[in-house]
Amino acid sequence: MGYDLEKKLVIAISSRALFNLEDENEIFENKGLDEYYKHQIEKEDEIIQKGTGFRLVKNLLKINEDFPEKQVEVIILSRNNAATSLRITKSIEKYELDIARSAWSGGSDISKYLKPFKVDLFLSANEIDVQNAINEGIAAARILPYQEDKDNYSNQVKIAFDGDAVLFSEESEIIYKTQGLEAFLEYEKKNATNALQSGPFAQLLRLISSLQDKYPEEQTPIRTALITARNSPAHERVIRTLSQWGVRLDESFFLGGVDKYEVVEAFGADIFFDDQDVHLESTSKRTPSAKVPYHDNSILKKL
């Protein structure tokens, strides 16, 4: 019987999301593929600096220490080829990350391998790969550049989510953007008892919640937060939705237009997921952050 990924929380991450490979990416974009390959092979034994997704991966993998069988599986999915992968895998070994599985596509689209690997979350710096993953119905986000200035590891993984178009569907955000705030508030009051439809990250939240349920509440290694621009009275529908879903969110912040970045930083997020650049431009300077794109068929793509 093969190794069963169905029973794990599977995180797929690109090498550029796990490590800081921005200089190498600049070589690729300005000097071409051959120069990039040459650089990676020449630097094979030089450890790569930590990237935006490193802290999240490191803290998630610590969860496996609490169980006889792995609960979290991290897989490298990269556009590198096998030859240039050696520097990446050697860095993984030096950082003592328990990552055993990988796929190297040699420059081709890697999103087609997400379903075979049973991926629950895909993190990449490549906008096209992330967009393709979202179009396939997989929770995916584009990692934004972030420089970790200290080893910020704790006994808890902290994950923060925006609400509309991330945990929840685009339904309400479309009304807000096309009809304005008053129409949005009226719609939410009218539908306060009707659960919001699932967004691209709803299933991920459910999986995290089921993993949390394996621990006493005060000992959970994962802490989640909703950090949304909604406020009263639009918060009621959110609370009722989460209750109907039967999922747990440890902390909730209904900011009503207050800047998110200080709350995200105070929460201590290992990653913050949002769909809007206006929030991510500030959060990504202080906290690892990632942008959740809209599906290609979304009305929001055209607004």
CSV table of N, CA and C in Angstrom, one decimal, residues 148-285:
chain,number,residue,atom,x,y,z
A,148,GLU,N,12.8,38.1,7.1
A,148,GLU,CA,12.8,37.7,8.5
A,148,GLU,C,14.0,38.2,9.2
A,149,ASP,N,13.9,39.0,10.2
A,149,ASP,CA,15.1,39.6,10.9
A,149,ASP,C,15.4,38.9,12.2
A,150,LYS,N,14.6,37.8,12.5
A,150,LYS,CA,14.9,37.1,13.7
A,150,LYS,C,14.3,35.7,13.6
A,151,ASP,N,14.8,34.8,14.4
A,151,ASP,CA,14.2,33.4,14.4
A,151,ASP,C,12.9,33.5,15.3
A,152,ASN,N,11.8,33.6,14.6
A,152,ASN,CA,10.5,33.8,15.4
A,152,ASN,C,9.8,32.5,15.4
A,153,TYR,N,10.2,31.6,16.2
A,153,TYR,CA,9.5,30.3,16.3
A,153,TYR,C,9.0,30.1,17.7
A,154,SER,N,7.8,29.5,17.7
A,154,SER,CA,7.1,29.4,19.0
A,154,SER,C,6.5,28.0,19.0
A,155,ASN,N,5.7,27.7,20.1
A,155,ASN,CA,5.0,26.4,20.2
A,155,ASN,C,3.7,26.4,19.5
A,156,GLN,N,3.4,27.5,18.8
A,156,GLN,CA,2.1,27.6,18.1
A,156,GLN,C,2.3,28.1,16.7
A,157,VAL,N,1.6,27.5,15.8
A,157,VAL,CA,1.5,28.1,14.4
A,157,VAL,C,0.4,29.1,14.4
A,158,LYS,N,0.6,30.3,13.9
A,158,LYS,CA,-0.4,31.3,13.9
A,158,LYS,C,-0.7,31.7,12.5
A,159,ILE,N,-2.0,31.5,12.1
A,159,ILE,CA,-2.4,31.7,10.7
A,159,ILE,C,-3.6,32.7,10.8
A,160,ALA,N,-3.5,33.8,10.0
A,160,ALA,CA,-4.5,34.8,10.0
A,160,ALA,C,-5.1,34.9,8.6
A,161,PHE,N,-6.5,35.0,8.5
A,161,PHE,CA,-7.2,35.1,7.3
A,161,PHE,C,-8.1,36.3,7.2
A,162,ASP,N,-8.1,36.9,6.0
A,162,ASP,CA,-9.2,37.8,5.7
A,162,ASP,C,-10.5,37.0,5.5
A,163,GLY,N,-11.6,37.7,5.4
A,163,GLY,CA,-12.9,37.0,5.3
A,163,GLY,C,-13.4,36.9,3.9
A,164,ASP,N,-14.1,37.9,3.4
A,164,ASP,CA,-14.7,37.8,2.1
A,164,ASP,C,-13.7,37.6,1.0
A,165,ALA,N,-14.0,36.6,0.1
A,165,ALA,CA,-13.1,36.2,-1.0
A,165,ALA,C,-11.9,35.4,-0.6
A,166,VAL,N,-11.8,35.1,0.7
A,166,VAL,CA,-10.7,34.2,1.2
A,166,VAL,C,-11.4,33.1,1.9
A,167,LEU,N,-11.9,33.3,3.1
A,167,LEU,CA,-12.6,32.2,3.8
A,167,LEU,C,-14.0,32.0,3.3
A,168,PHE,N,-14.6,33.2,2.9
A,168,PHE,CA,-16.0,33.2,2.4
A,168,PHE,C,-16.0,33.5,0.9
A,169,SER,N,-17.1,33.2,0.3
A,169,SER,CA,-17.2,33.5,-1.1
A,169,SER,C,-17.2,35.0,-1.4
A,170,GLU,N,-17.2,35.4,-2.7
A,170,GLU,CA,-17.1,36.7,-3.1
A,170,GLU,C,-18.4,37.5,-3.1
A,171,GLU,N,-19.5,36.7,-2.8
A,171,GLU,CA,-20.9,37.2,-2.8
A,171,GLU,C,-21.0,38.6,-2.3
A,172,SER,N,-20.6,38.8,-1.0
A,172,SER,CA,-20.8,40.1,-0.4
A,172,SER,C,-19.9,41.2,-0.8
A,173,GLU,N,-18.6,40.7,-1.2
A,173,GLU,CA,-17.7,41.7,-1.6
A,173,GLU,C,-18.1,42.3,-3.0
A,174,ILE,N,-18.7,41.5,-3.8
A,174,ILE,CA,-19.2,42.0,-5.1
A,174,ILE,C,-20.2,43.1,-4.9
A,175,ILE,N,-21.1,42.8,-3.9
A,175,ILE,CA,-22.2,43.8,-3.7
A,175,ILE,C,-21.5,45.1,-3.1
A,176,TYR,N,-20.6,45.0,-2.3
A,176,TYR,CA,-19.9,46.2,-1.7
A,176,TYR,C,-19.2,47.0,-2.8
A,177,LYS,N,-18.5,46.3,-3.7
A,177,LYS,CA,-17.7,47.0,-4.8
A,177,LYS,C,-18.6,47.5,-5.9
A,178,THR,N,-19.8,46.9,-6.1
A,178,THR,CA,-20.6,47.3,-7.2
A,178,THR,C,-21.7,48.3,-6.8
A,179,GLN,N,-22.2,48.1,-5.5
A,179,GLN,CA,-23.3,48.9,-5.1
A,179,GLN,C,-23.0,49.8,-3.9
A,180,GLY,N,-21.9,49.7,-3.2
A,180,GLY,CA,-21.5,50.6,-2.2
A,180,GLY,C,-21.8,50.0,-0.8
A,181,LEU,N,-21.3,50.7,0.2
A,181,LEU,CA,-21.3,50.3,1.6
A,181,LEU,C,-22.8,50.1,2.1
A,182,GLU,N,-23.7,51.1,1.9
A,182,GLU,CA,-25.0,51.0,2.4
A,182,GLU,C,-25.7,49.8,1.9
A,183,ALA,N,-25.6,49.5,0.6
A,183,ALA,CA,-26.2,48.3,0.0
A,183,ALA,C,-25.6,47.0,0.6
A,184,PHE,N,-24.3,47.0,0.8
A,184,PHE,CA,-23.7,45.9,1.5
A,184,PHE,C,-24.2,45.6,2.9
A,185,LEU,N,-24.3,46.7,3.7
A,185,LEU,CA,-24.8,46.5,5.0
A,185,LEU,C,-26.3,46.0,5.1
A,186,GLU,N,-27.1,46.6,4.2
A,186,GLU,CA,-28.5,46.2,4.1
A,186,GLU,C,-28.6,44.7,3.7
A,187,TYR,N,-27.8,44.3,2.7
A,187,TYR,CA,-27.8,42.9,2.3
A,187,TYR,C,-27.4,42.0,3.4
A,188,GLU,N,-26.3,42.3,4.2
A,188,GLU,CA,-25.9,41.5,5.3
A,188,GLU,C,-26.9,41.4,6.4
A,189,LYS,N,-27.6,42.5,6.7
A,189,LYS,CA,-28.6,42.4,7.7
A,189,LYS,C,-29.7,41.5,7.3
A,190,LYS,N,-30.1,41.6,6.0
A,190,LYS,CA,-31.2,40.8,5.5
A,190,LYS,C,-30.9,39.3,5.5
A,191,ASN,N,-29.6,39.0,5.3
A,191,ASN,CA,-29.1,37.6,5.2
A,191,ASN,C,-28.3,37.2,6.4
A,192,ALA,N,-28.5,37.8,7.6
A,192,ALA,CA,-27.7,37.5,8.8
A,192,ALA,C,-27.8,36.1,9.2
A,193,THR,N,-28.9,35.4,9.0
A,193,THR,CA,-29.1,34.0,9.4
A,193,THR,C,-28.7,33.0,8.3
A,194,ASN,N,-28.4,33.5,7.1
A,194,ASN,CA,-28.0,32.6,6.0
A,194,ASN,C,-26.5,32.5,5.9
A,195,ALA,N,-26.0,31.3,6.0
A,195,ALA,CA,-24.6,31.1,6.0
A,195,ALA,C,-24.0,31.6,4.7
A,196,LEU,N,-22.8,32.2,4.8
A,196,LEU,CA,-22.0,32.6,3.7
A,196,LEU,C,-21.5,31.3,3.0
A,197,GLN,N,-21.4,31.4,1.7
A,197,GLN,CA,-20.8,30.3,0.9
A,197,GLN,C,-19.3,30.2,1.2
A,198,SER,N,-18.8,29.0,1.0
A,198,SER,CA,-17.4,28.8,1.2
A,198,SER,C,-16.5,29.5,0.2
A,199,GLY,N,-15.4,30.1,0.6
A,199,GLY,CA,-14.4,30.7,-0.2
A,199,GLY,C,-13.3,29.7,-0.5
A,200,PRO,N,-12.3,30.2,-1.2
A,200,PRO,CA,-11.2,29.3,-1.6
A,200,PRO,C,-10.4,28.7,-0.4
A,201,PHE,N,-10.4,29.4,0.8
A,201,PHE,CA,-9.7,28.9,1.9
A,201,PHE,C,-10.6,28.2,3.0
A,202,ALA,N,-11.8,28.0,2.7
A,202,ALA,CA,-12.8,27.5,3.7
A,202,ALA,C,-12.4,26.0,4.1
A,203,GLN,N,-12.1,25.2,3.1
A,203,GLN,CA,-11.7,23.8,3.3
A,203,GLN,C,-10.4,23.7,4.1
A,204,LEU,N,-9.5,24.6,3.8
A,204,LEU,CA,-8.2,24.6,4.6
A,204,LEU,C,-8.5,24.9,6.1
A,205,LEU,N,-9.4,25.9,6.3
A,205,LEU,CA,-9.8,26.2,7.7
A,205,LEU,C,-10.4,25.0,8.4
A,206,ARG,N,-11.3,24.3,7.7
A,206,ARG,CA,-11.9,23.1,8.2
A,206,ARG,C,-10.9,22.0,8.6
A,207,LEU,N,-9.9,21.8,7.7
A,207,LEU,CA,-8.8,20.9,8.0
A,207,LEU,C,-8.0,21.3,9.2
A,208,ILE,N,-7.7,22.6,9.3
A,208,ILE,CA,-6.9,23.0,10.5
A,208,ILE,C,-7.8,22.8,11.8
A,209,SER,N,-9.0,23.1,11.7
A,209,SER,CA,-9.9,23.0,12.8
A,209,SER,C,-10.0,21.5,13.3
A,210,SER,N,-10.0,20.6,12.3
A,210,SER,CA,-10.0,19.1,12.7
A,210,SER,C,-8.7,18.7,13.3
A,211,LEU,N,-7.6,19.3,12.9
A,211,LEU,CA,-6.3,19.1,13.5
A,211,LEU,C,-6.3,19.6,14.9
A,212,GLN,N,-6.8,20.8,15.1
A,212,GLN,CA,-6.9,21.4,16.5
A,212,GLN,C,-7.7,20.5,17.4
A,213,ASP,N,-8.7,19.8,16.9
A,213,ASP,CA,-9.6,19.0,17.7
A,213,ASP,C,-8.9,17.8,18.3
A,214,LYS,N,-7.7,17.5,17.8
A,214,LYS,CA,-6.9,16.4,18.3
A,214,LYS,C,-6.2,16.8,19.6
A,215,TYR,N,-6.3,18.0,20.0
A,215,TYR,CA,-5.6,18.5,21.2
A,215,TYR,C,-6.6,19.1,22.2
A,216,PRO,N,-6.3,19.1,23.5
A,216,PRO,CA,-7.1,19.9,24.4
A,216,PRO,C,-7.0,21.4,24.0
A,217,GLU,N,-8.0,22.1,24.1
A,217,GLU,CA,-8.1,23.5,23.6
A,217,GLU,C,-6.9,24.3,24.0
A,218,GLU,N,-6.5,24.2,25.3
A,218,GLU,CA,-5.4,25.0,25.8
A,218,GLU,C,-4.1,24.6,25.4
A,219,GLN,N,-4.0,23.4,24.7
A,219,GLN,CA,-2.7,22.9,24.2
A,219,GLN,C,-2.5,22.9,22.7
A,220,THR,N,-3.5,23.4,22.0
A,220,THR,CA,-3.4,23.4,20.5
A,220,THR,C,-2.2,24.0,20.0
A,221,PRO,N,-1.5,23.4,19.0
A,221,PRO,CA,-0.3,24.0,18.4
A,221,PRO,C,-0.6,25.0,17.3
A,222,ILE,N,-1.9,25.1,16.9
A,222,ILE,CA,-2.3,26.0,15.8
A,222,ILE,C,-3.3,27.0,16.4
A,223,ARG,N,-3.1,28.3,16.1
A,223,ARG,CA,-4.0,29.3,16.5
A,223,ARG,C,-4.4,30.1,15.2
A,224,THR,N,-5.7,30.3,15.1
A,224,THR,CA,-6.2,31.0,13.9
A,224,THR,C,-6.9,32.3,14.2
A,225,ALA,N,-6.9,33.2,13.2
A,225,ALA,CA,-7.6,34.5,13.5
A,225,ALA,C,-8.2,34.9,12.2
A,226,LEU,N,-9.4,35.5,12.3
A,226,LEU,CA,-10.1,36.2,11.2
A,226,LEU,C,-9.8,37.7,11.4
A,227,ILE,N,-9.3,38.4,10.4
A,227,ILE,CA,-9.0,39.8,10.5
A,227,ILE,C,-9.6,40.4,9.3
A,228,THR,N,-10.8,41.0,9.5
A,228,THR,CA,-11.6,41.5,8.4
A,228,THR,C,-12.0,43.0,8.5
A,229,ALA,N,-12.3,43.6,7.4
A,229,ALA,CA,-12.7,45.0,7.4
A,229,ALA,C,-14.2,45.1,7.8
A,230,ARG,N,-14.9,44.0,7.9
A,230,ARG,CA,-16.3,44.1,8.3
A,230,ARG,C,-16.4,44.6,9.7
A,231,ASN,N,-17.5,45.2,10.1
A,231,ASN,CA,-17.8,45.6,11.4
A,231,ASN,C,-19.3,45.3,11.7
A,232,SER,N,-19.8,45.8,12.8
A,232,SER,CA,-21.2,45.6,13.2
A,232,SER,C,-22.0,46.5,12.2
A,233,PRO,N,-23.1,46.0,11.7
A,233,PRO,CA,-23.8,44.8,12.0
A,233,PRO,C,-23.4,43.6,11.0
A,234,ALA,N,-22.5,43.8,10.1
A,234,ALA,CA,-22.1,42.8,9.2
A,234,ALA,C,-21.4,41.6,9.8
A,235,HIS,N,-20.9,41.8,11.0
A,235,HIS,CA,-20.2,40.7,11.7
A,235,HIS,C,-21.1,39.5,12.1
A,236,GLU,N,-22.4,39.8,12.2
A,236,GLU,CA,-23.3,38.7,12.7
A,236,GLU,C,-23.3,37.6,11.8
A,237,ARG,N,-23.4,37.8,10.5
A,237,ARG,CA,-23.5,36.8,9.5
A,237,ARG,C,-22.2,35.9,9.5
A,238,VAL,N,-21.1,36.5,9.7
A,238,VAL,CA,-19.8,35.8,9.8
A,238,VAL,C,-19.8,34.8,11.0
A,239,ILE,N,-20.2,35.3,12.1
A,239,ILE,CA,-20.3,34.5,13.4
A,239,ILE,C,-21.2,33.3,13.2
A,240,ARG,N,-22.4,33.6,12.6
A,240,ARG,CA,-23.3,32.5,12.4
A,240,ARG,C,-22.8,31.5,11.4
A,241,THR,N,-22.1,32.0,10.4
A,241,THR,CA,-21.6,31.1,9.3
A,241,THR,C,-20.6,30.1,9.9
A,242,LEU,N,-19.6,30.7,10.7
A,242,LEU,CA,-18.6,29.8,11.3
A,242,LEU,C,-19.3,28.8,12.3
A,243,SER,N,-20.3,29.2,12.9
A,243,SER,CA,-21.0,28.2,13.8
A,243,SER,C,-21.7,27.1,13.0
A,244,GLN,N,-22.3,27.5,11.9
A,244,GLN,CA,-23.0,26.5,11.1
A,244,GLN,C,-22.0,25.6,10.4
A,245,TRP,N,-20.8,26.1,10.1
A,245,TRP,CA,-19.7,25.3,9.5
A,245,TRP,C,-19.2,24.3,10.6
A,246,GLY,N,-19.3,24.7,11.8
A,246,GLY,CA,-18.8,23.9,12.9
A,246,GLY,C,-17.3,23.9,13.0
A,247,VAL,N,-16.7,25.1,12.6
A,247,VAL,CA,-15.2,25.3,12.7
A,247,VAL,C,-14.9,26.2,13.8
A,248,ARG,N,-13.6,26.2,14.1
A,248,ARG,CA,-13.1,27.0,15.2
A,248,ARG,C,-12.2,28.1,14.7
A,249,LEU,N,-12.5,29.3,15.1
A,249,LEU,CA,-11.5,30.4,14.9
A,249,LEU,C,-11.2,31.0,16.3
A,250,ASP,N,-9.9,31.0,16.6
A,250,ASP,CA,-9.5,31.4,18.0
A,250,ASP,C,-9.7,32.8,18.2
A,251,GLU,N,-9.4,33.7,17.3
A,251,GLU,CA,-9.6,35.1,17.5
A,251,GLU,C,-10.2,35.7,16.3
A,252,SER,N,-11.0,36.8,16.5
A,252,SER,CA,-11.7,37.4,15.4
A,252,SER,C,-11.7,39.0,15.6
A,253,PHE,N,-11.4,39.7,14.5
A,253,PHE,CA,-11.2,41.1,14.6
A,253,PHE,C,-12.1,41.7,13.5
A,254,PHE,N,-13.0,42.5,13.8
A,254,PHE,CA,-13.9,43.2,12.9
A,254,PHE,C,-13.5,44.7,12.9
A,255,LEU,N,-12.7,45.1,11.9
A,255,LEU,CA,-12.0,46.4,12.1
A,255,LEU,C,-12.7,47.6,11.5
A,256,GLY,N,-13.7,47.3,10.6
A,256,GLY,CA,-14.5,48.4,10.1
A,256,GLY,C,-13.6,49.5,9.4
A,257,GLY,N,-12.6,49.1,8.7
A,257,GLY,CA,-11.8,50.1,8.0
A,257,GLY,C,-10.5,50.5,8.6
A,258,VAL,N,-10.3,50.1,9.9
A,258,VAL,CA,-9.0,50.3,10.6
A,258,VAL,C,-7.9,49.5,9.9
A,259,ASP,N,-6.7,50.1,9.7
A,259,ASP,CA,-5.6,49.4,9.1
A,259,ASP,C,-5.4,48.0,9.8
A,260,LYS,N,-5.1,47.0,8.9
A,260,LYS,CA,-5.0,45.7,9.5
A,260,LYS,C,-3.6,45.4,10.0
A,261,TYR,N,-2.5,46.1,9.5
A,261,TYR,CA,-1.2,45.6,9.7
A,261,TYR,C,-0.8,45.5,11.2
A,262,GLU,N,-1.2,46.4,12.0
A,262,GLU,CA,-0.8,46.4,13.4
A,262,GLU,C,-1.5,45.2,14.1
A,263,VAL,N,-2.8,44.9,13.8
A,263,VAL,CA,-3.5,43.8,14.4
A,263,VAL,C,-2.8,42.5,13.9
A,264,VAL,N,-2.5,42.4,12.7
A,264,VAL,CA,-1.8,41.2,12.1
A,264,VAL,C,-0.5,41.0,12.8
A,265,GLU,N,0.3,42.0,13.0
A,265,GLU,CA,1.6,41.9,13.7
A,265,GLU,C,1.4,41.6,15.2
A,266,ALA,N,0.4,42.2,15.8
A,266,ALA,CA,0.2,41.9,17.3
A,266,ALA,C,-0.2,40.5,17.5
A,267,PHE,N,-1.0,39.9,16.5
A,267,PHE,CA,-1.4,38.5,16.6
A,267,PHE,C,-0.2,37.6,16.5
A,268,GLY,N,0.8,38.0,15.8
A,268,GLY,CA,2.1,37.2,15.6
A,268,GLY,C,1.9,36.2,14.5
A,269,ALA,N,1.2,36.6,13.4
A,269,ALA,CA,0.9,35.6,12.4
A,269,ALA,C,2.2,35.1,11.7
A,270,ASP,N,2.2,33.8,11.5
A,270,ASP,CA,3.3,33.2,10.7
A,270,ASP,C,3.0,33.4,9.2
A,271,ILE,N,1.7,33.7,8.9
A,271,ILE,CA,1.2,34.0,7.5
A,271,ILE,C,-0.1,34.7,7.6
A,272,PHE,N,-0.3,35.7,6.8
A,272,PHE,CA,-1.6,36.4,6.7
A,272,PHE,C,-2.1,36.3,5.2
A,273,PHE,N,-3.3,35.8,5.0
A,273,PHE,CA,-3.9,35.7,3.7
A,273,PHE,C,-4.9,36.8,3.5
A,274,ASP,N,-4.8,37.5,2.4
A,274,ASP,CA,-5.8,38.6,2.0
A,274,ASP,C,-5.9,38.6,0.5
A,275,ASP,N,-7.0,39.2,0.0
A,275,ASP,CA,-7.1,39.3,-1.4
A,275,ASP,C,-6.9,40.7,-2.0
A,276,GLN,N,-6.6,41.7,-1.1
A,276,GLN,CA,-6.5,43.0,-1.5
A,276,GLN,C,-5.1,43.6,-1.3
A,277,ASP,N,-4.5,44.2,-2.3
A,277,ASP,CA,-3.2,44.8,-2.2
A,277,ASP,C,-3.2,46.0,-1.2
A,278,VAL,N,-4.2,46.7,-1.0
A,278,VAL,CA,-4.3,47.8,-0.1
A,278,VAL,C,-3.9,47.4,1.3
A,279,HIS,N,-4.3,46.2,1.7
A,279,HIS,CA,-3.9,45.7,3.0
A,279,HIS,C,-2.5,45.0,3.0
A,280,LEU,N,-2.3,44.3,2.0
A,280,LEU,CA,-1.0,43.5,1.9
A,280,LEU,C,0.2,44.3,1.8
A,281,GLU,N,0.1,45.5,1.2
A,281,GLU,CA,1.3,46.4,1.0
A,281,GLU,C,1.8,46.8,2.4
A,282,SER,N,1.0,46.9,3.4
A,282,SER,CA,1.4,47.3,4.7
A,282,SER,C,1.7,46.1,5.6
A,283,THR,N,0.9,45.0,5.5
A,283,THR,CA,1.2,43.8,6.4
A,283,THR,C,2.5,43.1,6.0
A,284,SER,N,2.8,43.1,4.7
A,284,SER,CA,4.0,42.4,4.2
A,284,SER,C,5.3,43.0,4.6
A,285,LYS,N,5.2,44.2,5.1
A,285,LYS,CA,6.5,44.9,5.6
A,285,LYS,C,6.8,44.4,7.0
